[in-house]
Amino acid sequence: MAEVGAAALPVLVGLILLFGYVKGVPVFDTFLSGAKEGLRTSLKLLPTLVGLLVAVSMVRASGLLELLCVPLAPVAESLGVSPELLPLALLRPISGSGASAYTLDLLQRFGPDSPTGQMASVLSSSTETTFYAVAVYFGACG
């Protein structure tokens, strides 16, 4: 079964190339055109992504993230949620890598089988980096 999986991608690429050749499409020129457009889009998005990453790093390094969590801690405790999860909940919609690093820290401190570790795992795996995605989409629009 592993052989089928390993062969699937090369077979698919071969079929696409064959289909393009049969239809008379200049496959390599079309590929180069798409690659050039992809690079232009990447360069257009770069300032937006760098700004977002710098902002997230500044918020984490300055302690603002923890400061934002202080007034929310009693609410979280009353709901039965560990206050240690609040930075993760605030960070996850903005930065996937920052949230992953914080999740790893929580798992190392509390253990993966603890209630905090389990909630951190669920929170990390069930949410989208919404603000990151919005920044990328609007950055691509111009």
N, CA, C and O atoms as a MOPAC input file, in Angstrom:
PM7 MOZYME 1SCF
protein

 N      0.81700 1    -1.20100 1     0.00000 1
 C      0.00000 1     0.00000 1     0.00000 1
 C      0.85900 1     1.26400 1     0.00000 1
 O      0.48700 1     2.26800 1    -0.60700 1
 N      2.00400 1     1.21700 1     0.67800 1
 C      2.89400 1     2.37500 1     0.71100 1
 C      3.42500 1     2.69700 1    -0.68200 1
 O      3.67100 1     3.85900 1    -1.00700 1
 N      3.60100 1     1.66000 1    -1.50500 1
 C      4.10000 1     1.87600 1    -2.86100 1
 C      3.08800 1     2.65500 1    -3.69900 1
 O      3.45700 1     3.50000 1    -4.51400 1
 N      1.81400 1     2.35600 1    -3.48600 1
 C      0.75900 1     3.06800 1    -4.21900 1
 C      0.78000 1     4.54400 1    -3.83200 1
 O      0.69600 1     5.41900 1    -4.69400 1
 N      0.89100 1     4.81300 1    -2.53700 1
 C      0.94500 1     6.19800 1    -2.07300 1
 C      2.16200 1     6.93300 1    -2.59700 1
 O      2.07100 1     8.10400 1    -2.96700 1
 N      3.30200 1     6.25500 1    -2.63200 1
 C      4.53100 1     6.88100 1    -3.12200 1
 C      4.45900 1     7.15500 1    -4.61800 1
 O      5.08000 1     8.10200 1    -5.10300 1
 N      3.71900 1     6.34900 1    -5.34700 1
 C      3.62500 1     6.51800 1    -6.79700 1
 C      2.50800 1     7.47300 1    -7.20900 1
 O      2.47600 1     7.91600 1    -8.35700 1
 N      1.60300 1     7.79600 1    -6.30800 1
 C      0.42800 1     8.59200 1    -6.66400 1
 C      0.79900 1     9.97400 1    -7.19200 1
 O      0.27100 1    10.39400 1    -8.22100 1
 N      1.68000 1    10.68000 1    -6.52300 1
 C      2.02400 1    12.03300 1    -6.95200 1
 C      2.74800 1    12.05200 1    -8.30000 1
 O      2.36600 1    12.83300 1    -9.17200 1
 N      3.77300 1    11.23000 1    -8.50600 1
 C      4.40300 1    11.23100 1    -9.83600 1
 C      3.43400 1    10.84500 1   -10.95900 1
 O      3.50500 1    11.40100 1   -12.05500 1
 N      2.54100 1     9.90500 1   -10.69500 1
 C      1.55500 1     9.51800 1   -11.71100 1
 C      0.62200 1    10.68700 1   -12.00600 1
 O      0.31100 1    10.94800 1   -13.16800 1
 N      0.17400 1    11.39100 1   -10.97400 1
 C     -0.71500 1    12.53800 1   -11.15700 1
 C     -0.02500 1    13.63700 1   -11.96400 1
 O     -0.61500 1    14.19800 1   -12.88700 1
 N      1.21500 1    13.94000 1   -11.61700 1
 C      1.96100 1    14.95800 1   -12.36800 1
 C      2.13600 1    14.51800 1   -13.82100 1
 O      1.98100 1    15.32500 1   -14.73800 1
 N      2.45300 1    13.26000 1   -14.03000 1
 C      2.59300 1    12.74200 1   -15.39200 1
 C      1.30700 1    12.86000 1   -16.18400 1
 O      1.33200 1    13.22600 1   -17.35900 1
 N      0.17900 1    12.55300 1   -15.55200 1
 C     -1.11300 1    12.66900 1   -16.23600 1
 C     -1.42600 1    14.11900 1   -16.59100 1
 O     -1.95600 1    14.39600 1   -17.66700 1
 N     -1.10500 1    15.03300 1   -15.70100 1
 C     -1.33500 1    16.45600 1   -15.98400 1
 C     -0.47800 1    16.90500 1   -17.16300 1
 O     -0.95900 1    17.60400 1   -18.05500 1
 N      0.79000 1    16.50200 1   -17.16600 1
 C      1.67300 1    16.85400 1   -18.28100 1
 C      1.17400 1    16.25300 1   -19.59400 1
 O      1.17500 1    16.92400 1   -20.62600 1
 N      0.75300 1    15.00900 1   -19.55600 1
 C      0.23800 1    14.33600 1   -20.74700 1
 C     -1.03400 1    15.01400 1   -21.25200 1
 O     -1.19500 1    15.22000 1   -22.45500 1
 N     -1.93100 1    15.35800 1   -20.34200 1
 C     -3.17300 1    16.03200 1   -20.70900 1
 C     -2.87600 1    17.38000 1   -21.36700 1
 O     -3.47400 1    17.72300 1   -22.38600 1
 N     -1.95200 1    18.13900 1   -20.77900 1
 C     -1.57400 1    19.42500 1   -21.36300 1
 C     -0.96200 1    19.26800 1   -22.73800 1
 O     -1.24200 1    20.05600 1   -23.64100 1
 N     -0.13000 1    18.26000 1   -22.90200 1
 C      0.50700 1    18.00100 1   -24.20000 1
 C     -0.53800 1    17.64300 1   -25.25800 1
 O     -0.49000 1    18.13800 1   -26.38400 1
 N     -1.48500 1    16.77300 1   -24.88000 1
 C     -2.54200 1    16.35300 1   -25.80800 1
 C     -3.40700 1    17.55100 1   -26.21100 1
 O     -3.82600 1    17.64900 1   -27.36500 1
 N     -3.67400 1    18.44900 1   -25.28200 1
 C     -4.50600 1    19.62500 1   -25.56300 1
 C     -3.73300 1    20.72900 1   -26.28500 1
 O     -4.32400 1    21.72800 1   -26.69600 1
 N     -2.42500 1    20.55900 1   -26.44300 1
 C     -1.62800 1    21.56000 1   -27.14400 1
 C     -1.21600 1    22.74300 1   -26.28600 1
 O     -0.85300 1    23.79400 1   -26.81400 1
 N     -1.26800 1    22.58600 1   -24.98900 1
 C     -0.88600 1    23.65800 1   -24.07000 1
 C      0.63600 1    23.65200 1   -23.91200 1
 O      1.22500 1    22.59200 1   -23.70000 1
 N      1.27800 1    24.81300 1   -24.01200 1
 C      2.72200 1    24.86200 1   -23.75200 1
 C      2.96300 1    24.69400 1   -22.24000 1
 O      3.02600 1    25.67700 1   -21.50300 1
 N      3.09400 1    23.47200 1   -21.80400 1
 C      3.08500 1    23.12800 1   -20.37900 1
 C      4.19600 1    23.83700 1   -19.61300 1
 O      3.93500 1    24.43600 1   -18.57000 1
 N      5.42400 1    23.78000 1   -20.10800 1
 C      6.53500 1    24.37600 1   -19.36800 1
 C      6.41000 1    25.89300 1   -19.31300 1
 O      6.68600 1    26.49900 1   -18.27800 1
 N      5.99700 1    26.51700 1   -20.42000 1
 C      5.80600 1    27.96900 1   -20.42400 1
 C      4.69100 1    28.37400 1   -19.45900 1
 O      4.79600 1    29.39000 1   -18.77200 1
 N      3.63900 1    27.58400 1   -19.41500 1
 C      2.54400 1    27.84600 1   -18.48400 1
 C      3.01700 1    27.70300 1   -17.04200 1
 O      2.64400 1    28.49300 1   -16.17500 1
 N      3.84100 1    26.69000 1   -16.79300 1
 C      4.41300 1    26.50500 1   -15.45700 1
 C      5.26000 1    27.71200 1   -15.06400 1
 O      5.13400 1    28.22500 1   -13.95200 1
 N      6.12300 1    28.16700 1   -15.97500 1
 C      6.97800 1    29.32200 1   -15.67900 1
 C      6.15700 1    30.57600 1   -15.41300 1
 O      6.48600 1    31.36300 1   -14.52500 1
 N      5.09600 1    30.76000 1   -16.17800 1
 C      4.21700 1    31.91100 1   -15.97600 1
 C      3.56900 1    31.86400 1   -14.58800 1
 O      3.50300 1    32.87700 1   -13.89200 1
 N      3.09900 1    30.69300 1   -14.19900 1
 C      2.49900 1    30.53900 1   -12.87200 1
 C      3.51000 1    30.73000 1   -11.75700 1
 O      3.19500 1    31.33200 1   -10.73000 1
 N      4.73300 1    30.22200 1   -11.94700 1
 C      5.77900 1    30.38900 1   -10.93600 1
 C      6.13800 1    31.86200 1   -10.77500 1
 O      6.34200 1    32.33700 1    -9.65800 1
 N      6.21300 1    32.58400 1   -11.89400 1
 C      6.53300 1    34.01200 1   -11.84100 1
 C      5.44400 1    34.77800 1   -11.08900 1
 O      5.74100 1    35.65200 1   -10.27500 1
 N      4.19400 1    34.44800 1   -11.36400 1
 C      3.08000 1    35.10100 1   -10.67700 1
 C      3.09000 1    34.76900 1    -9.18400 1
 O      2.80600 1    35.62900 1    -8.35100 1
 N      3.41700 1    33.51800 1    -8.85100 1
 C      3.50300 1    33.12400 1    -7.44800 1
 C      4.58900 1    33.87800 1    -6.70200 1
 O      4.39700 1    34.26800 1    -5.55000 1
 N      5.73100 1    34.08700 1    -7.35000 1
 C      6.81000 1    34.85700 1    -6.72100 1
 C      6.39900 1    36.31100 1    -6.51200 1
 O      6.70000 1    36.89900 1    -5.47300 1
 N      5.71700 1    36.88800 1    -7.48900 1
 C      5.24000 1    38.26900 1    -7.33500 1
 C      4.27900 1    38.38400 1    -6.15500 1
 O      4.35800 1    39.32900 1    -5.37000 1
 N      3.37900 1    37.42100 1    -6.03600 1
 C      2.43100 1    37.42600 1    -4.92300 1
 C      3.16000 1    37.28200 1    -3.59400 1
 O      2.82100 1    37.95800 1    -2.62300 1
 N      4.15600 1    36.40800 1    -3.54500 1
 C      4.93100 1    36.22100 1    -2.31300 1
 C      5.62900 1    37.50800 1    -1.90400 1
 O      5.62100 1    37.87100 1    -0.72800 1
 N      6.22900 1    38.19300 1    -2.85500 1
 C      6.90800 1    39.45000 1    -2.54700 1
 C      5.92300 1    40.51800 1    -2.08600 1
 O      6.24800 1    41.35300 1    -1.24200 1
 N      4.72600 1    40.48300 1    -2.64300 1
 C      3.69700 1    41.44200 1    -2.25500 1
 C      3.21800 1    41.18900 1    -0.81900 1
 O      2.88500 1    42.12600 1    -0.09400 1
 N      3.18700 1    39.91100 1    -0.41900 1
 C      2.71900 1    39.55000 1     0.91800 1
 C      3.78600 1    39.70000 1     1.99300 1
 O      3.45700 1    39.80200 1     3.17500 1
 N      5.04000 1    39.71500 1     1.61200 1
 C      6.13200 1    39.69600 1     2.57600 1
 C      6.05600 1    40.81000 1     3.62600 1
 O      6.20400 1    40.50500 1     4.80900 1
 N      5.83400 1    42.08000 1     3.26800 1
 C      5.76400 1    43.11300 1     4.31000 1
 C      4.63100 1    42.87600 1     5.31800 1
 O      4.79600 1    43.12700 1     6.51200 1
 N      3.49800 1    42.40100 1     4.83800 1
 C      2.37600 1    42.11500 1     5.73300 1
 C      2.73800 1    41.02400 1     6.72400 1
 O      2.46900 1    41.15600 1     7.91800 1
 N      3.34200 1    39.95500 1     6.24600 1
 C      3.70100 1    38.83800 1     7.11800 1
 C      4.79100 1    39.22200 1     8.10400 1
 O      4.73600 1    38.83200 1     9.27000 1
 N      5.78300 1    39.98200 1     7.65100 1
 C      6.84600 1    40.42200 1     8.55900 1
 C      6.26300 1    41.32000 1     9.64400 1
 O      6.61200 1    41.18100 1    10.81600 1
 N      5.38400 1    42.23500 1     9.26600 1
 C      4.74400 1    43.10700 1    10.25700 1
 C      3.95100 1    42.32200 1    11.28200 1
 O      4.00500 1    42.62200 1    12.47500 1
 N      3.21900 1    41.32400 1    10.83100 1
 C      2.43100 1    40.50000 1    11.74600 1
 C      3.33200 1    39.71800 1    12.69400 1
 O      3.05900 1    39.65300 1    13.89200 1
 N      4.39400 1    39.12800 1    12.17500 1
 C      5.30900 1    38.36300 1    13.02400 1
 C      6.02100 1    39.25200 1    14.03200 1
 O      6.21100 1    38.85400 1    15.18100 1
 N      6.41900 1    40.45100 1    13.61700 1
 C      7.07200 1    41.38400 1    14.54100 1
 C      6.09600 1    41.81100 1    15.63300 1
 O      6.46700 1    41.87300 1    16.80500 1
 N      4.86600 1    42.10300 1    15.26200 1
 C      3.86900 1    42.51300 1    16.25500 1
 C      3.61500 1    41.40800 1    17.27500 1
 O      3.54400 1    41.68100 1    18.47300 1
 N      3.47800 1    40.17400 1    16.81900 1
 C      3.25500 1    39.05100 1    17.74100 1
 C      4.45000 1    38.87800 1    18.66400 1
 O      4.27900 1    38.65200 1    19.86200 1
 N      5.64900 1    38.98000 1    18.12500 1
 C      6.85000 1    38.84900 1    18.95200 1
 C      6.92700 1    39.95900 1    19.99100 1
 O      7.30800 1    39.71400 1    21.13500 1
 N      6.57100 1    41.16600 1    19.60100 1
 C      6.59700 1    42.28500 1    20.54800 1
 C      5.57500 1    42.09200 1    21.66300 1
 O      5.86600 1    42.36600 1    22.82700 1
 N      4.39100 1    41.62700 1    21.31500 1
 C      3.34600 1    41.41000 1    22.32700 1
 C      3.78300 1    40.34000 1    23.32100 1
 O      3.57100 1    40.48900 1    24.52400 1
 N      4.38800 1    39.26800 1    22.82900 1
 C      4.84500 1    38.19500 1    23.72200 1
 C      6.01900 1    38.65300 1    24.58000 1
 O      6.03600 1    38.40900 1    25.78700 1
 N      7.00500 1    39.31700 1    23.96800 1
 C      8.21700 1    39.71400 1    24.69300 1
 C      7.95100 1    40.82100 1    25.70200 1
 O      8.61200 1    40.88100 1    26.73900 1
 N      6.99900 1    41.69300 1    25.41800 1
 C      6.72600 1    42.81700 1    26.31400 1
 C      5.93100 1    42.41800 1    27.54600 1
 O      5.86900 1    43.17700 1    28.51400 1
 N      5.32800 1    41.24800 1    27.52500 1
 C      4.49400 1    40.83400 1    28.64800 1
 C      3.05100 1    41.29100 1    28.51700 1
 O      2.23600 1    41.04600 1    29.40500 1
 N      2.73300 1    41.95400 1    27.41300 1
 C      1.36800 1    42.43700 1    27.19800 1
 C      0.37300 1    41.28700 1    27.13000 1
 O     -0.76300 1    41.41200 1    27.58700 1
 N      0.79900 1    40.17600 1    26.56200 1
 C     -0.08500 1    39.01500 1    26.45800 1
 C     -0.52500 1    38.54700 1    27.84100 1
 O     -1.70800 1    38.29500 1    28.06900 1
 N      0.42700 1    38.43200 1    28.76100 1
 C      0.09400 1    38.01100 1    30.12300 1
 C     -0.73700 1    39.07600 1    30.83400 1
 O     -1.63400 1    38.75200 1    31.61300 1
 N     -0.43600 1    40.35500 1    30.56400 1
 C     -1.18800 1    41.44500 1    31.17900 1
 C     -2.64700 1    41.42600 1    30.72700 1
 O     -3.54700 1    41.70800 1    31.51800 1
 N     -2.87600 1    41.09600 1    29.47200 1
 C     -4.24600 1    40.99800 1    28.96300 1
 C     -5.01100 1    39.84700 1    29.61100 1
 O     -6.23900 1    39.87700 1    29.69900 1
 N     -4.27900 1    38.84200 1    30.06100 1
 C     -4.91400 1    37.65500 1    30.63700 1
 C     -5.31900 1    37.83800 1    32.09200 1
 O     -6.17800 1    37.10800 1    32.58400 1
 N     -4.71800 1    38.79900 1    32.79100 1
 C     -4.99800 1    38.98200 1    34.22300 1
 C     -6.48500 1    39.23200 1    34.49200 1
 O     -7.05300 1    38.55600 1    35.34900 1
 N     -7.14500 1    40.17600 1    33.79600 1
 C     -8.56900 1    40.38600 1    34.09100 1
 C     -9.46600 1    39.23300 1    33.63200 1
 O    -10.59200 1    39.09400 1    34.11100 1
 N     -8.97400 1    38.41700 1    32.71500 1
 C     -9.77900 1    37.30400 1    32.21300 1
 C     -9.64500 1    36.04100 1    33.05500 1
 O    -10.44700 1    35.11700 1    32.91600 1
 N     -8.64100 1    35.99000 1    33.92300 1
 C     -8.38400 1    34.78100 1    34.71600 1
 C     -9.56800 1    34.38200 1    35.59800 1
 O     -9.91900 1    33.20200 1    35.61800 1
 N    -10.20600 1    35.30900 1    36.33300 1
 C    -11.35100 1    34.88900 1    37.15600 1
 C    -12.50900 1    34.32200 1    36.32500 1
 O    -13.19000 1    33.39100 1    36.75200 1
 N    -12.71800 1    34.88500 1    35.15600 1
 C    -13.78200 1    34.38400 1    34.28000 1
 C    -13.45500 1    32.96700 1    33.82900 1
 O    -14.31900 1    32.09000 1    33.83200 1
 N    -12.21100 1    32.75200 1    33.44300 1
 C    -11.79300 1    31.42000 1    33.00100 1
 C    -11.93500 1    30.40400 1    34.12700 1
 O    -12.42900 1    29.29700 1    33.91200 1
 N    -11.50200 1    30.77900 1    35.32800 1
 C    -11.60100 1    29.85900 1    36.46700 1
 C    -13.05100 1    29.52300 1    36.78300 1
 O    -13.36700 1    28.38300 1    37.12000 1
 N    -13.93800 1    30.51800 1    36.67400 1
 C    -15.35300 1    30.25100 1    36.96100 1
 C    -15.97000 1    29.31000 1    35.92600 1
 O    -16.96100 1    28.63700 1    36.20800 1
 N    -15.38900 1    29.26500 1    34.74000 1
 C    -15.86300 1    28.35600 1    33.69500 1
 C    -15.16200 1    27.00700 1    33.73600 1
 O    -15.45700 1    26.12100 1    32.93300 1
 N    -14.23300 1    26.85300 1    34.67100 1
 C    -13.50700 1    25.59400 1    34.79500 1
 C    -12.35400 1    25.45600 1    33.82000 1
 O    -11.88400 1    24.34900 1    33.55500 1
 N    -11.90100 1    26.57800 1    33.28900 1
 C    -10.78900 1    26.58700 1    32.34200 1
 C     -9.55100 1    27.09900 1    33.06300 1
 O     -9.60800 1    28.09000 1    33.79200 1
 N     -8.44900 1    26.42300 1    32.85500 1
 C     -7.19100 1    26.83200 1    33.47600 1
 C     -6.76800 1    28.20500 1    32.95200 1
 O     -6.73800 1    28.41300 1    31.73900 1
 N     -6.44200 1    29.14300 1    33.84100 1
 C     -6.00400 1    30.47100 1    33.38300 1
 C     -4.73200 1    30.42400 1    32.53100 1
 O     -4.45900 1    31.35400 1    31.77200 1
 N     -3.95800 1    29.34800 1    32.65700 1
 C     -2.74500 1    29.21900 1    31.85000 1
 C     -3.06700 1    29.07000 1    30.36200 1
 O     -2.18900 1    29.24800 1    29.51800 1
 N     -4.31000 1    28.74700 1    30.03900 1
 C     -4.71000 1    28.59000 1    28.63600 1
 C     -5.05900 1    29.92000 1    27.96400 1
 O     -5.15400 1    29.98600 1    26.73800 1
 N     -5.24700 1    30.96300 1    28.74600 1
 C     -5.67100 1    32.24100 1    28.17700 1
 C     -4.67300 1    32.81600 1    27.16900 1
 O     -5.09500 1    33.26600 1    26.10400 1
 N     -3.36200 1    32.82200 1    27.46100 1
 C     -2.44500 1    33.32200 1    26.42500 1
 C     -2.54500 1    32.52400 1    25.12100 1
 O     -2.44200 1    33.08700 1    24.03200 1
 N     -2.74300 1    31.23300 1    25.24200 1
 C     -2.90100 1    30.39600 1    24.04800 1
 C     -4.16200 1    30.78800 1    23.28500 1
 O     -4.14300 1    30.88100 1    22.05800 1
 N     -5.25000 1    31.01700 1    24.00400 1
 C     -6.50900 1    31.39100 1    23.36100 1
 C     -6.39500 1    32.74200 1    22.65400 1
 O     -7.00500 1    32.95000 1    21.60500 1
 N     -5.61700 1    33.65300 1    23.22700 1
 C     -5.43700 1    34.95900 1    22.59400 1
 C     -4.43300 1    34.91100 1    21.44400 1
 O     -4.56200 1    35.65200 1    20.47000 1
 N     -3.44900 1    34.05100 1    21.55900 1
 C     -2.37600 1    33.97600 1    20.57100 1
 C     -2.75900 1    33.15800 1    19.34200 1
 O     -2.31500 1    33.46800 1    18.23700 1
 N     -3.56400 1    32.13300 1    19.51200 1
 C     -3.86600 1    31.19000 1    18.43300 1
 C     -4.48100 1    31.84200 1    17.19600 1
 O     -4.08100 1    31.48200 1    16.08900 1
 N     -5.42700 1    32.77700 1    17.31000 1
 C     -5.98500 1    33.37200 1    16.08700 1
 C     -4.98700 1    34.23000 1    15.30900 1
 O     -5.22200 1    34.56200 1    14.14700 1
 N     -3.87400 1    34.58900 1    15.95100 1
 C     -2.91500 1    35.48700 1    15.32100 1
 C     -1.71400 1    34.74300 1    14.76500 1
 O     -1.29300 1    34.99300 1    13.63500 1
 N     -1.16300 1    33.83400 1    15.54900 1
 C      0.09800 1    33.20100 1    15.17200 1
 C      0.06900 1    31.71000 1    15.45000 1
 O      0.03100 1    31.28600 1    16.60600 1
 N      0.08600 1    30.92500 1    14.40100 1
 C      0.11200 1    29.47400 1    14.56200 1
 C      1.39800 1    28.98800 1    15.18900 1
 O      1.37400 1    28.11300 1    16.05500 1
 N      2.52800 1    29.54500 1    14.76400 1
 C      3.80800 1    29.09800 1    15.31600 1
 C      3.96500 1    29.53300 1    16.76200 1
 O      4.48600 1    28.77500 1    17.58000 1
 N      3.52200 1    30.74000 1    17.09200 1
 C      3.57100 1    31.19200 1    18.48500 1
 C      2.67600 1    30.34900 1    19.36900 1
 O      3.04300 1    30.01500 1    20.49500 1
 N      1.50100 1    30.00200 1    18.86300 1
 C      0.58100 1    29.15500 1    19.62100 1
 C      1.14500 1    27.75100 1    19.78800 1
 O      0.97700 1    27.13900 1    20.84400 1
 N      1.80500 1    27.23800 1    18.77100 1
 C      2.41400 1    25.90400 1    18.88000 1
 C      3.51400 1    25.89300 1    19.93200 1
 O      3.62700 1    24.94600 1    20.71100 1
 N      4.32000 1    26.94200 1    19.95100 1
 C      5.38800 1    27.02900 1    20.95000 1
 C      4.80500 1    27.11900 1    22.35400 1
 O      5.31600 1    26.49300 1    23.28400 1
 N      3.73800 1    27.89600 1    22.50900 1
 C      3.11500 1    28.02400 1    23.82800 1
 C      2.44700 1    26.71200 1    24.24200 1
 O      2.48700 1    26.34100 1    25.41500 1
 N      1.84000 1    26.01500 1    23.29700 1
 C      1.24100 1    24.70700 1    23.58900 1
 C      2.30900 1    23.72500 1    24.05400 1
 O      2.10000 1    22.98500 1    25.01600 1
 N      3.43500 1    23.71800 1    23.38200 1
 C      4.53700 1    22.84300 1    23.78500 1
 C      4.99200 1    23.16200 1    25.20200 1
 O      5.26800 1    22.25700 1    25.98900 1
 N      5.06900 1    24.44400 1    25.52300 1
 C      5.44400 1    24.85000 1    26.88000 1
 C      4.42100 1    24.34600 1    27.90000 1
 O      4.79600 1    23.84000 1    28.95800 1
 N      3.14500 1    24.48300 1    27.58700 1
 C      2.10000 1    23.99800 1    28.50100 1
 C      2.17300 1    22.48500 1    28.67300 1
 O      2.01400 1    21.97700 1    29.78300 1
 N      2.41100 1    21.76900 1    27.58900 1
 C      2.49900 1    20.30900 1    27.67200 1
 C      3.71000 1    19.86900 1    28.48800 1
 O      3.65000 1    18.86400 1    29.19600 1
 N      4.80200 1    20.61200 1    28.39300 1
 C      5.98000 1    20.27500 1    29.18800 1
 C      5.76000 1    20.58300 1    30.66600 1
 O      6.22400 1    19.84000 1    31.53100 1
 N      5.05700 1    21.67100 1    30.95800 1
 C      4.82500 1    22.04600 1    32.36100 1
 C      3.76900 1    21.18200 1    33.03400 1
 O      3.94800 1    20.76200 1    34.17700 1
 N      2.66800 1    20.91400 1    32.33300 1
 C      1.54000 1    20.23300 1    32.96500 1
 C      1.38800 1    18.77400 1    32.54600 1
 O      0.71100 1    17.99900 1    33.22100 1
 N      2.00900 1    18.40400 1    31.44500 1
 C      1.87500 1    17.03600 1    30.94400 1
 C      0.72800 1    16.92700 1    29.96000 1
 O     -0.26800 1    17.63900 1    30.09000 1
 N      0.85100 1    16.04900 1    28.97800 1
 C     -0.18400 1    15.92800 1    27.95200 1
 C     -1.48500 1    15.31200 1    28.45600 1
 O     -2.53600 1    15.51900 1    27.85000 1
 N     -1.43200 1    14.56200 1    29.54900 1
 C     -2.63900 1    13.90900 1    30.05500 1
 C     -3.36000 1    14.71600 1    31.12100 1
 O     -4.41200 1    14.29800 1    31.60400 1
 N     -2.81200 1    15.86000 1    31.49400 1
 C     -3.47100 1    16.71800 1    32.48000 1
 C     -4.64400 1    17.43300 1    31.81000 1
 O     -4.67900 1    17.54600 1    30.58400 1
 N     -5.59200 1    17.91200 1    32.59200 1
 C     -6.70000 1    18.66700 1    31.98700 1
 C     -6.21000 1    19.88700 1    31.19700 1
 O     -6.74100 1    20.19100 1    30.12900 1
 N     -5.20200 1    20.57900 1    31.72400 1
 C     -4.65600 1    21.73700 1    31.01200 1
 C     -4.00900 1    21.30400 1    29.70200 1
 O     -4.19700 1    21.95700 1    28.67600 1
 N     -3.25500 1    20.21700 1    29.72500 1
 C     -2.61800 1    19.71100 1    28.51100 1
 C     -3.63300 1    19.27500 1    27.47300 1
 O     -3.46000 1    19.52800 1    26.28100 1
 N     -4.68700 1    18.62300 1    27.92300 1
 C     -5.71800 1    18.17900 1    26.98500 1
 C     -6.46200 1    19.36500 1    26.38300 1
 O     -6.73600 1    19.38800 1    25.18300 1
 N     -6.79100 1    20.35600 1    27.22400 1
 C     -7.48000 1    21.54300 1    26.70100 1
 C     -6.57900 1    22.31900 1    25.74300 1
 O     -7.05100 1    22.83900 1    24.73100 1
 N     -5.28700 1    22.40000 1    26.05600 1
 C     -4.35200 1    23.09400 1    25.16600 1
 C     -4.27500 1    22.38000 1    23.81800 1
 O     -4.21900 1    23.02600 1    22.77200 1
 N     -4.27400 1    21.06600 1    23.84700 1
 C     -4.21900 1    20.29700 1    22.60000 1
 C     -5.46800 1    20.52100 1    21.76000 1
 O     -5.38000 1    20.70200 1    20.54500 1
 N     -6.62100 1    20.51000 1    22.40000 1
 C     -7.87900 1    20.73500 1    21.67500 1
 C     -7.92300 1    22.15000 1    21.11800 1
 O     -8.30100 1    22.35800 1    19.96500 1
 N     -7.53800 1    23.11600 1    21.93500 1
 C     -7.55900 1    24.51100 1    21.49900 1
 C     -6.60300 1    24.74000 1    20.32900 1
 O     -6.92900 1    25.46500 1    19.38900 1
 N     -5.44300 1    24.13000 1    20.38800 1
 C     -4.45400 1    24.30100 1    19.31400 1
 C     -4.89500 1    23.65100 1    18.01300 1
 O     -4.60800 1    24.15800 1    16.92800 1
 N     -5.58400 1    22.54200 1    18.12300 1
 C     -5.92000 1    21.80200 1    16.90400 1
 C     -7.28300 1    22.14700 1    16.32500 1
 O     -7.60100 1    21.72100 1    15.21500 1
 N     -8.08200 1    22.89600 1    17.03700 1
 C     -9.44400 1    23.12200 1    16.55300 1
 C     -9.72500 1    24.57100 1    16.18300 1
 O    -10.88000 1    24.93800 1    15.96400 1
 N     -8.70700 1    25.38500 1    16.11200 1
 C     -8.93500 1    26.78600 1    15.75600 1
 C     -8.07500 1    27.15600 1    14.56200 1
 O     -7.09100 1    26.48300 1    14.25600 1
 N     -8.45000 1    28.21100 1    13.90400 1
 C     -7.74100 1    28.70100 1    12.72500 1
 C     -7.02300 1    29.99700 1    13.09900 1
 O     -7.47700 1    30.74200 1    13.96700 1
 N     -5.91200 1    30.25100 1    12.44100 1
 C     -5.20800 1    31.51300 1    12.64100 1
 C     -5.93300 1    32.58100 1    11.82000 1
 O     -5.46800 1    32.99700 1    10.75900 1
 N     -7.07700 1    33.00800 1    12.33600 1
 C     -8.00000 1    33.87700 1    11.61100 1
 C     -7.34600 1    35.17900 1    11.17500 1
 O     -7.41800 1    35.55200 1    10.00400 1
 N     -6.71000 1    35.87000 1    12.11100 1
 C     -6.14600 1    37.17600 1    11.78100 1
 C     -4.97400 1    37.04500 1    10.81200 1
 O     -4.75400 1    37.91900 1     9.97300 1
 N     -4.23000 1    35.95900 1    10.92900 1
 C     -3.14000 1    35.69400 1     9.98600 1
 C     -3.71100 1    35.50300 1     8.58200 1
 O     -3.20100 1    36.06900 1     7.61500 1
 N     -4.76600 1    34.70800 1     8.47600 1
 C     -5.38000 1    34.45300 1     7.16900 1
 C     -5.94700 1    35.73800 1     6.57500 1
 O     -5.80000 1    35.98400 1     5.37800 1
 N     -6.59000 1    36.55500 1     7.39900 1
 C     -7.13800 1    37.82400 1     6.91700 1
 C     -6.01300 1    38.73900 1     6.43600 1
 O     -6.14200 1    39.39500 1     5.40200 1
 N     -4.90700 1    38.78100 1     7.19000 1
 C     -3.76700 1    39.61200 1     6.78000 1
 C     -3.21300 1    39.14600 1     5.43800 1
 O     -2.86800 1    39.96700 1     4.58900 1
 N     -3.12800 1    37.84800 1     5.24800 1
 C     -2.62300 1    37.32100 1     3.97600 1
 C     -3.58600 1    37.65200 1     2.84200 1
 O     -3.14900 1    38.08500 1     1.77600 1
 N     -4.88100 1    37.45900 1     3.04800 1
 C     -5.85100 1    37.72300 1     1.98800 1
 C     -5.87100 1    39.19900 1     1.60500 1
 O     -5.84300 1    39.53800 1     0.42200 1
 N     -5.92000 1    40.08000 1     2.61500 1
 C     -5.94800 1    41.50100 1     2.29700 1
 C     -4.61100 1    41.97700 1     1.74300 1
 O     -4.57200 1    42.89100 1     0.91800 1
 N     -3.51800 1    41.36500 1     2.18700 1
 C     -2.21500 1    41.69200 1     1.61700 1
 C     -2.13900 1    41.30700 1     0.15500 1
 O     -1.50800 1    42.00600 1    -0.63800 1
 N     -2.76800 1    40.21200 1    -0.20800 1
 C     -2.76700 1    39.76400 1    -1.60200 1
 C     -3.63800 1    40.66700 1    -2.47400 1
 O     -3.37800 1    40.82900 1    -3.66700 1
 N     -4.67500 1    41.25400 1    -1.86700 1
 C     -5.57400 1    42.12600 1    -2.63500 1
 C     -4.91500 1    43.45500 1    -2.98600 1
 O     -5.29400 1    44.10300 1    -3.96200 1
 N     -3.95500 1    43.84600 1    -2.20900 1
 C     -3.27100 1    45.08700 1    -2.52900 1
 C     -3.37100 1    46.02000 1    -1.39900 1
 O     -2.85400 1    47.13400 1    -1.47000 1

